[in-house]
Amino acid sequence: MTEAELAQASRLVEALVFAAAEPVPARAIAELLRMQRPSGDEALPDEVAAAVVERVRQSCEGRGVIMVAVAGGWRFQTAPDLAPLLTTVLPRPRRLPRAALEVLAIVAYHQPCTRAEIEAIRGVSLGQPTLDLLLETALIVPRGRKEVPGRPTLWGTGAAFLRQFGLRELGQLPRREELLQELPEPPAAVPDG
Amino acid sequence: MTEAELAQASRLVEALVFAAAEPVPARAIAELLRMQRPSGDEALPDEVAAAVVERVRQSCEGRGVIMVAVAGGWRFQTAPDLAPLLTTVLPRPRRLPRAALEVLAIVAYHQPCTRAEIEAIRGVSLGQPTLDLLLETALIVPRGRKEVPGRPTLWGTGAAFLRQFGLRELGQLPRREELLQELPEPPAAVPDG
Amino acid sequence: MNGGPGPTTGSEAPLLRLDGFEGPLDLLLELARAQKLDLARISILQLVEQYLGVVEAMRTVRLELAADWLVMAAWLAWLKSRLLLPDDAVAAEEGGDAADLLQARLEELARIRRAADWLRERPQLGRDVFARGAEQSLREIDRSGLALDVGQLLGAYLAVCRRGAGRRVYRPRPSGYWTMQEALERLRRLLGGQAADWCALERFLPELARTAASAPRQRRAALAGTLLAGLELARDGSLELRQDHAFGPVLLRPRTDAMQAPAPLSQVAE
């Protein structure tokens, strides 16, 4: 790609990611770039697409709106440091209560798991409001049923979980062993425990 | 404002306009900038707010996403020249209503035929909306007039009919006799000279 | 038993805070943390005694205590007996296993708490970072196409024909015979542009009745109709008819003004 082509491709990727309601997978970006080539059949290596994405990402660094990798794709979001000011003018959804966060953590680490398993770990029953809240926000989703008597539903985290917490994939969660030591600084600094 | 302050103010405005659900009025921008000042009460002239907005607008020029003034304020949108490349057209073909389908079938097998003949075969009158729909889609077209009192229009199938059904010629449709071995002649098949 | 140390040392009324715990396990974890930061090194026996102390103290103030607190207390009392005075090696092993189990449960709960904290600290969408507020649809719906295939078309046609067939039972079938009225119209039309030559009556039959394929009855009806129409037109003077001999061809020609009065009808007819 010439510099001019690269610049135009960057504009296109920027617009695509900006317009999409969900994070845009790298694959979709590469496809768009391929389609846009004068000879649509000509192979556009994935590295070139990745380079264009990286160019866009860098061009946003330090701005008020940045491009981040999340939930298997790319999205624009406001820079985290602006949150205190923005929240004064933007509507804020209610916070997740402690119980909901704990249930979410259990599901994230033990998925797929049943309600009974969740309750056993916390040592208390799972309140309906908590379950409703997690389902409503699609932070947890049903993942089939466990083949035991009663066939209870198995729960797992949904794509909304990754989006909500800005995670690219579940693998970005701290490892189990790390949890009882000093926690790594979010998002993914080196653990020092 | 110092250059650093101006840069930070631009980031904030960019983030606000990006995250807001509605176009952001200049007034709201000025208010946010005032709040951000260490001394919140200090008057921030509107011109300064306007300068910050202009700075953000210019910083987007030539990018894939631009800031534009629309009714009610500022908002981001994808650059107009990119829209055709990004827009996905979803074909949602309509279904023909039953009546139109029947009329079309009659015309296909009895063309050229008059409205009265179509009505005689269907046994109900042919509503204007049905006829209009078929004409609009060019599935049927006028094929001259019948030399009887009133000189009614004769209808036949158009080229769009063949295209729609992927036919090379009308002869590719199954013959009437193949479809209707046991059925008597419909009234319109009566010889009329 | 030890007096139960509150979950937070120095708190003036730790017992009243029992309701603040999410169940017995929560309290146990809190008690364990008060012992040591490293859960792997806490004393299970001490923990058991602390829990039993809290529950006992609680029962002196309040009569009722949720069942799960008592169930846990009973289990821990059993565990304590196994850990303190094992009857035999088997009981001692049981106690050890149960202590390990409790340890593992507390560690898992602690892990989950940390994970929940970690999640809470993440910049959250809609709380700390914001996605685009306004929707921008880049989808266009194209309604111009038609969901229509040959199968539908044929189905519709069959439906129409079946419906029509059913209905015609109650209707007199159109005869399809050539009426005199039709013959009159046809004769007038054809004779209009015709040279004043004699023509056979048969030539004025409708297309259909002239072909061999048509039914004999239809053909005879057409012939009769045309003859009658010819007679009618001869009577009002617009054409002439003639038959040279019996069963010979009936001839007709248009009458022009220059011609004489028509031959008497009676002669021709015979």
mmCIF file with all atom_site columns, N, CA and C in Angstrom, chain C residues 216-241:
data_model
loop_
_atom_site.group_PDB
_atom_site.id
_atom_site.type_symbol
_atom_site.label_atom_id
_atom_site.label_alt_id
_atom_site.label_comp_id
_atom_site.label_asym_id
_atom_site.label_entity_id
_atom_site.label_seq_id
_atom_site.pdbx_PDB_ins_code
_atom_site.Cartn_x
_atom_site.Cartn_y
_atom_site.Cartn_z
_atom_site.occupancy
_atom_site.B_iso_or_equiv
_atom_site.pdbx_formal_charge
_atom_site.auth_seq_id
_atom_site.auth_comp_id
_atom_site.auth_asym_id
_atom_site.auth_atom_id
_atom_site.pdbx_PDB_model_num
ATOM 1  N N  . PRO C 1 216 ? -69.052 -30.888 -34.674 1.00 0.00 ? 216 PRO C N  1
ATOM 2  C CA . PRO C 1 216 ? -70.039 -30.759 -35.761 1.00 0.00 ? 216 PRO C CA 1
ATOM 3  C C  . PRO C 1 216 ? -71.253 -29.940 -35.332 1.00 0.00 ? 216 PRO C C  1
ATOM 4  N N  . ARG C 1 217 ? -71.635 -30.101 -34.076 1.00 0.00 ? 217 ARG C N  1
ATOM 5  C CA . ARG C 1 217 ? -72.823 -29.363 -33.630 1.00 0.00 ? 217 ARG C CA 1
ATOM 6  C C  . ARG C 1 217 ? -72.551 -27.877 -33.643 1.00 0.00 ? 217 ARG C C  1
ATOM 7  N N  . GLN C 1 218 ? -71.344 -27.522 -33.216 1.00 0.00 ? 218 GLN C N  1
ATOM 8  C CA . GLN C 1 218 ? -70.994 -26.102 -33.207 1.00 0.00 ? 218 GLN C CA 1
ATOM 9  C C  . GLN C 1 218 ? -70.975 -25.552 -34.628 1.00 0.00 ? 218 GLN C C  1
ATOM 10 N N  . ARG C 1 219 ? -70.475 -26.408 -35.541 1.00 0.00 ? 219 ARG C N  1
ATOM 11 C CA . ARG C 1 219 ? -70.365 -25.977 -36.942 1.00 0.00 ? 219 ARG C CA 1
ATOM 12 C C  . ARG C 1 219 ? -71.752 -25.774 -37.541 1.00 0.00 ? 219 ARG C C  1
ATOM 13 N N  . ARG C 1 220 ? -72.647 -26.721 -37.277 1.00 0.00 ? 220 ARG C N  1
ATOM 14 C CA . ARG C 1 220 ? -74.009 -26.599 -37.825 1.00 0.00 ? 220 ARG C CA 1
ATOM 15 C C  . ARG C 1 220 ? -74.712 -25.374 -37.239 1.00 0.00 ? 220 ARG C C  1
ATOM 16 N N  . ALA C 1 221 ? -74.506 -25.159 -35.941 1.00 0.00 ? 221 ALA C N  1
ATOM 17 C CA . ALA C 1 221 ? -75.141 -23.998 -35.310 1.00 0.00 ? 221 ALA C CA 1
ATOM 18 C C  . ALA C 1 221 ? -74.644 -22.711 -35.938 1.00 0.00 ? 221 ALA C C  1
ATOM 19 N N  . ALA C 1 222 ? -73.326 -22.676 -36.226 1.00 0.00 ? 222 ALA C N  1
ATOM 20 C CA . ALA C 1 222 ? -72.762 -21.477 -36.824 1.00 0.00 ? 222 ALA C CA 1
ATOM 21 C C  . ALA C 1 222 ? -73.329 -21.249 -38.233 1.00 0.00 ? 222 ALA C C  1
ATOM 22 N N  . LEU C 1 223 ? -73.459 -22.366 -38.982 1.00 0.00 ? 223 LEU C N  1
ATOM 23 C CA . LEU C 1 223 ? -73.987 -22.280 -40.348 1.00 0.00 ? 223 LEU C CA 1
ATOM 24 C C  . LEU C 1 223 ? -75.414 -21.753 -40.335 1.00 0.00 ? 223 LEU C C  1
ATOM 25 N N  . ALA C 1 224 ? -76.230 -22.328 -39.437 1.00 0.00 ? 224 ALA C N  1
ATOM 26 C CA . ALA C 1 224 ? -77.625 -21.905 -39.334 1.00 0.00 ? 224 ALA C CA 1
ATOM 27 C C  . ALA C 1 224 ? -77.720 -20.438 -38.944 1.00 0.00 ? 224 ALA C C  1
ATOM 28 N N  . GLY C 1 225 ? -76.886 -20.054 -37.966 1.00 0.00 ? 225 GLY C N  1
ATOM 29 C CA . GLY C 1 225 ? -76.902 -18.671 -37.487 1.00 0.00 ? 225 GLY C CA 1
ATOM 30 C C  . GLY C 1 225 ? -76.545 -17.714 -38.592 1.00 0.00 ? 225 GLY C C  1
ATOM 31 N N  . THR C 1 226 ? -75.512 -18.096 -39.370 1.00 0.00 ? 226 THR C N  1
ATOM 32 C CA . THR C 1 226 ? -75.065 -17.216 -40.437 1.00 0.00 ? 226 THR C CA 1
ATOM 33 C C  . THR C 1 226 ? -76.141 -17.098 -41.538 1.00 0.00 ? 226 THR C C  1
ATOM 34 N N  . LEU C 1 227 ? -76.807 -18.253 -41.842 1.00 0.00 ? 227 LEU C N  1
ATOM 35 C CA . LEU C 1 227 ? -77.867 -18.224 -42.853 1.00 0.00 ? 227 LEU C CA 1
ATOM 36 C C  . LEU C 1 227 ? -79.013 -17.310 -42.417 1.00 0.00 ? 227 LEU C C  1
ATOM 37 N N  . LEU C 1 228 ? -79.398 -17.467 -41.140 1.00 0.00 ? 228 LEU C N  1
ATOM 38 C CA . LEU C 1 228 ? -80.477 -16.636 -40.619 1.00 0.00 ? 228 LEU C CA 1
ATOM 39 C C  . LEU C 1 228 ? -80.096 -15.159 -40.673 1.00 0.00 ? 228 LEU C C  1
ATOM 40 N N  . ALA C 1 229 ? -78.846 -14.889 -40.305 1.00 0.00 ? 229 ALA C N  1
ATOM 41 C CA . ALA C 1 229 ? -78.385 -13.503 -40.330 1.00 0.00 ? 229 ALA C CA 1
ATOM 42 C C  . ALA C 1 229 ? -78.412 -12.967 -41.746 1.00 0.00 ? 229 ALA C C  1
ATOM 43 N N  . GLY C 1 230 ? -78.018 -13.863 -42.722 1.00 0.00 ? 230 GLY C N  1
ATOM 44 C CA . GLY C 1 230 ? -78.035 -13.457 -44.135 1.00 0.00 ? 230 GLY C CA 1
ATOM 45 C C  . GLY C 1 230 ? -79.451 -13.114 -44.577 1.00 0.00 ? 230 GLY C C  1
ATOM 46 N N  . LEU C 1 231 ? -80.410 -13.964 -44.186 1.00 0.00 ? 231 LEU C N  1
ATOM 47 C CA . LEU C 1 231 ? -81.802 -13.709 -44.539 1.00 0.00 ? 231 LEU C CA 1
ATOM 48 C C  . LEU C 1 231 ? -82.252 -12.381 -43.948 1.00 0.00 ? 231 LEU C C  1
ATOM 49 N N  . GLU C 1 232 ? -81.880 -12.156 -42.702 1.00 0.00 ? 232 GLU C N  1
ATOM 50 C CA . GLU C 1 232 ? -82.273 -10.920 -42.025 1.00 0.00 ? 232 GLU C CA 1
ATOM 51 C C  . GLU C 1 232 ? -81.752 -9.698  -42.778 1.00 0.00 ? 232 GLU C C  1
ATOM 52 N N  . LEU C 1 233 ? -80.458 -9.785  -43.180 1.00 0.00 ? 233 LEU C N  1
ATOM 53 C CA . LEU C 1 233 ? -79.837 -8.650  -43.860 1.00 0.00 ? 233 LEU C CA 1
ATOM 54 C C  . LEU C 1 233 ? -80.405 -8.480  -45.275 1.00 0.00 ? 233 LEU C C  1
ATOM 55 N N  . ALA C 1 234 ? -80.790 -9.621  -45.899 1.00 0.00 ? 234 ALA C N  1
ATOM 56 C CA . ALA C 1 234 ? -81.391 -9.539  -47.228 1.00 0.00 ? 234 ALA C CA 1
ATOM 57 C C  . ALA C 1 234 ? -82.740 -8.832  -47.138 1.00 0.00 ? 234 ALA C C  1
ATOM 58 N N  . ARG C 1 235 ? -83.420 -9.092  -45.994 1.00 0.00 ? 235 ARG C N  1
ATOM 59 C CA . ARG C 1 235 ? -84.745 -8.505  -45.861 1.00 0.00 ? 235 ARG C CA 1
ATOM 60 C C  . ARG C 1 235 ? -84.646 -6.982  -45.748 1.00 0.00 ? 235 ARG C C  1
ATOM 61 N N  . ASP C 1 236 ? -83.636 -6.496  -45.013 1.00 0.00 ? 236 ASP C N  1
ATOM 62 C CA . ASP C 1 236 ? -83.566 -5.024  -44.937 1.00 0.00 ? 236 ASP C CA 1
ATOM 63 C C  . ASP C 1 236 ? -82.762 -4.446  -46.085 1.00 0.00 ? 236 ASP C C  1
ATOM 64 N N  . GLY C 1 237 ? -82.412 -5.311  -47.051 1.00 0.00 ? 237 GLY C N  1
ATOM 65 C CA . GLY C 1 237 ? -81.876 -4.806  -48.302 1.00 0.00 ? 237 GLY C CA 1
ATOM 66 C C  . GLY C 1 237 ? -80.386 -4.572  -48.316 1.00 0.00 ? 237 GLY C C  1
ATOM 67 N N  . SER C 1 238 ? -79.632 -5.013  -47.302 1.00 0.00 ? 238 SER C N  1
ATOM 68 C CA . SER C 1 238 ? -78.207 -4.720  -47.361 1.00 0.00 ? 238 SER C CA 1
ATOM 69 C C  . SER C 1 238 ? -77.427 -5.816  -48.075 1.00 0.00 ? 238 SER C C  1
ATOM 70 N N  . LEU C 1 239 ? -78.017 -6.973  -48.369 1.00 0.00 ? 239 LEU C N  1
ATOM 71 C CA . LEU C 1 239 ? -77.304 -7.943  -49.200 1.00 0.00 ? 239 LEU C CA 1
ATOM 72 C C  . LEU C 1 239 ? -78.288 -8.778  -50.019 1.00 0.00 ? 239 LEU C C  1
ATOM 73 N N  . GLU C 1 240 ? -77.678 -9.523  -50.930 1.00 0.00 ? 240 GLU C N  1
ATOM 74 C CA . GLU C 1 240 ? -78.485 -10.408 -51.768 1.00 0.00 ? 240 GLU C CA 1
ATOM 75 C C  . GLU C 1 240 ? -78.049 -11.832 -51.526 1.00 0.00 ? 240 GLU C C  1
ATOM 76 N N  . LEU C 1 241 ? -79.028 -12.755 -51.599 1.00 0.00 ? 241 LEU C N  1
ATOM 77 C CA . LEU C 1 241 ? -78.743 -14.171 -51.393 1.00 0.00 ? 241 LEU C CA 1
ATOM 78 C C  . LEU C 1 241 ? -79.156 -14.930 -52.644 1.00 0.00 ? 241 LEU C C  1
#
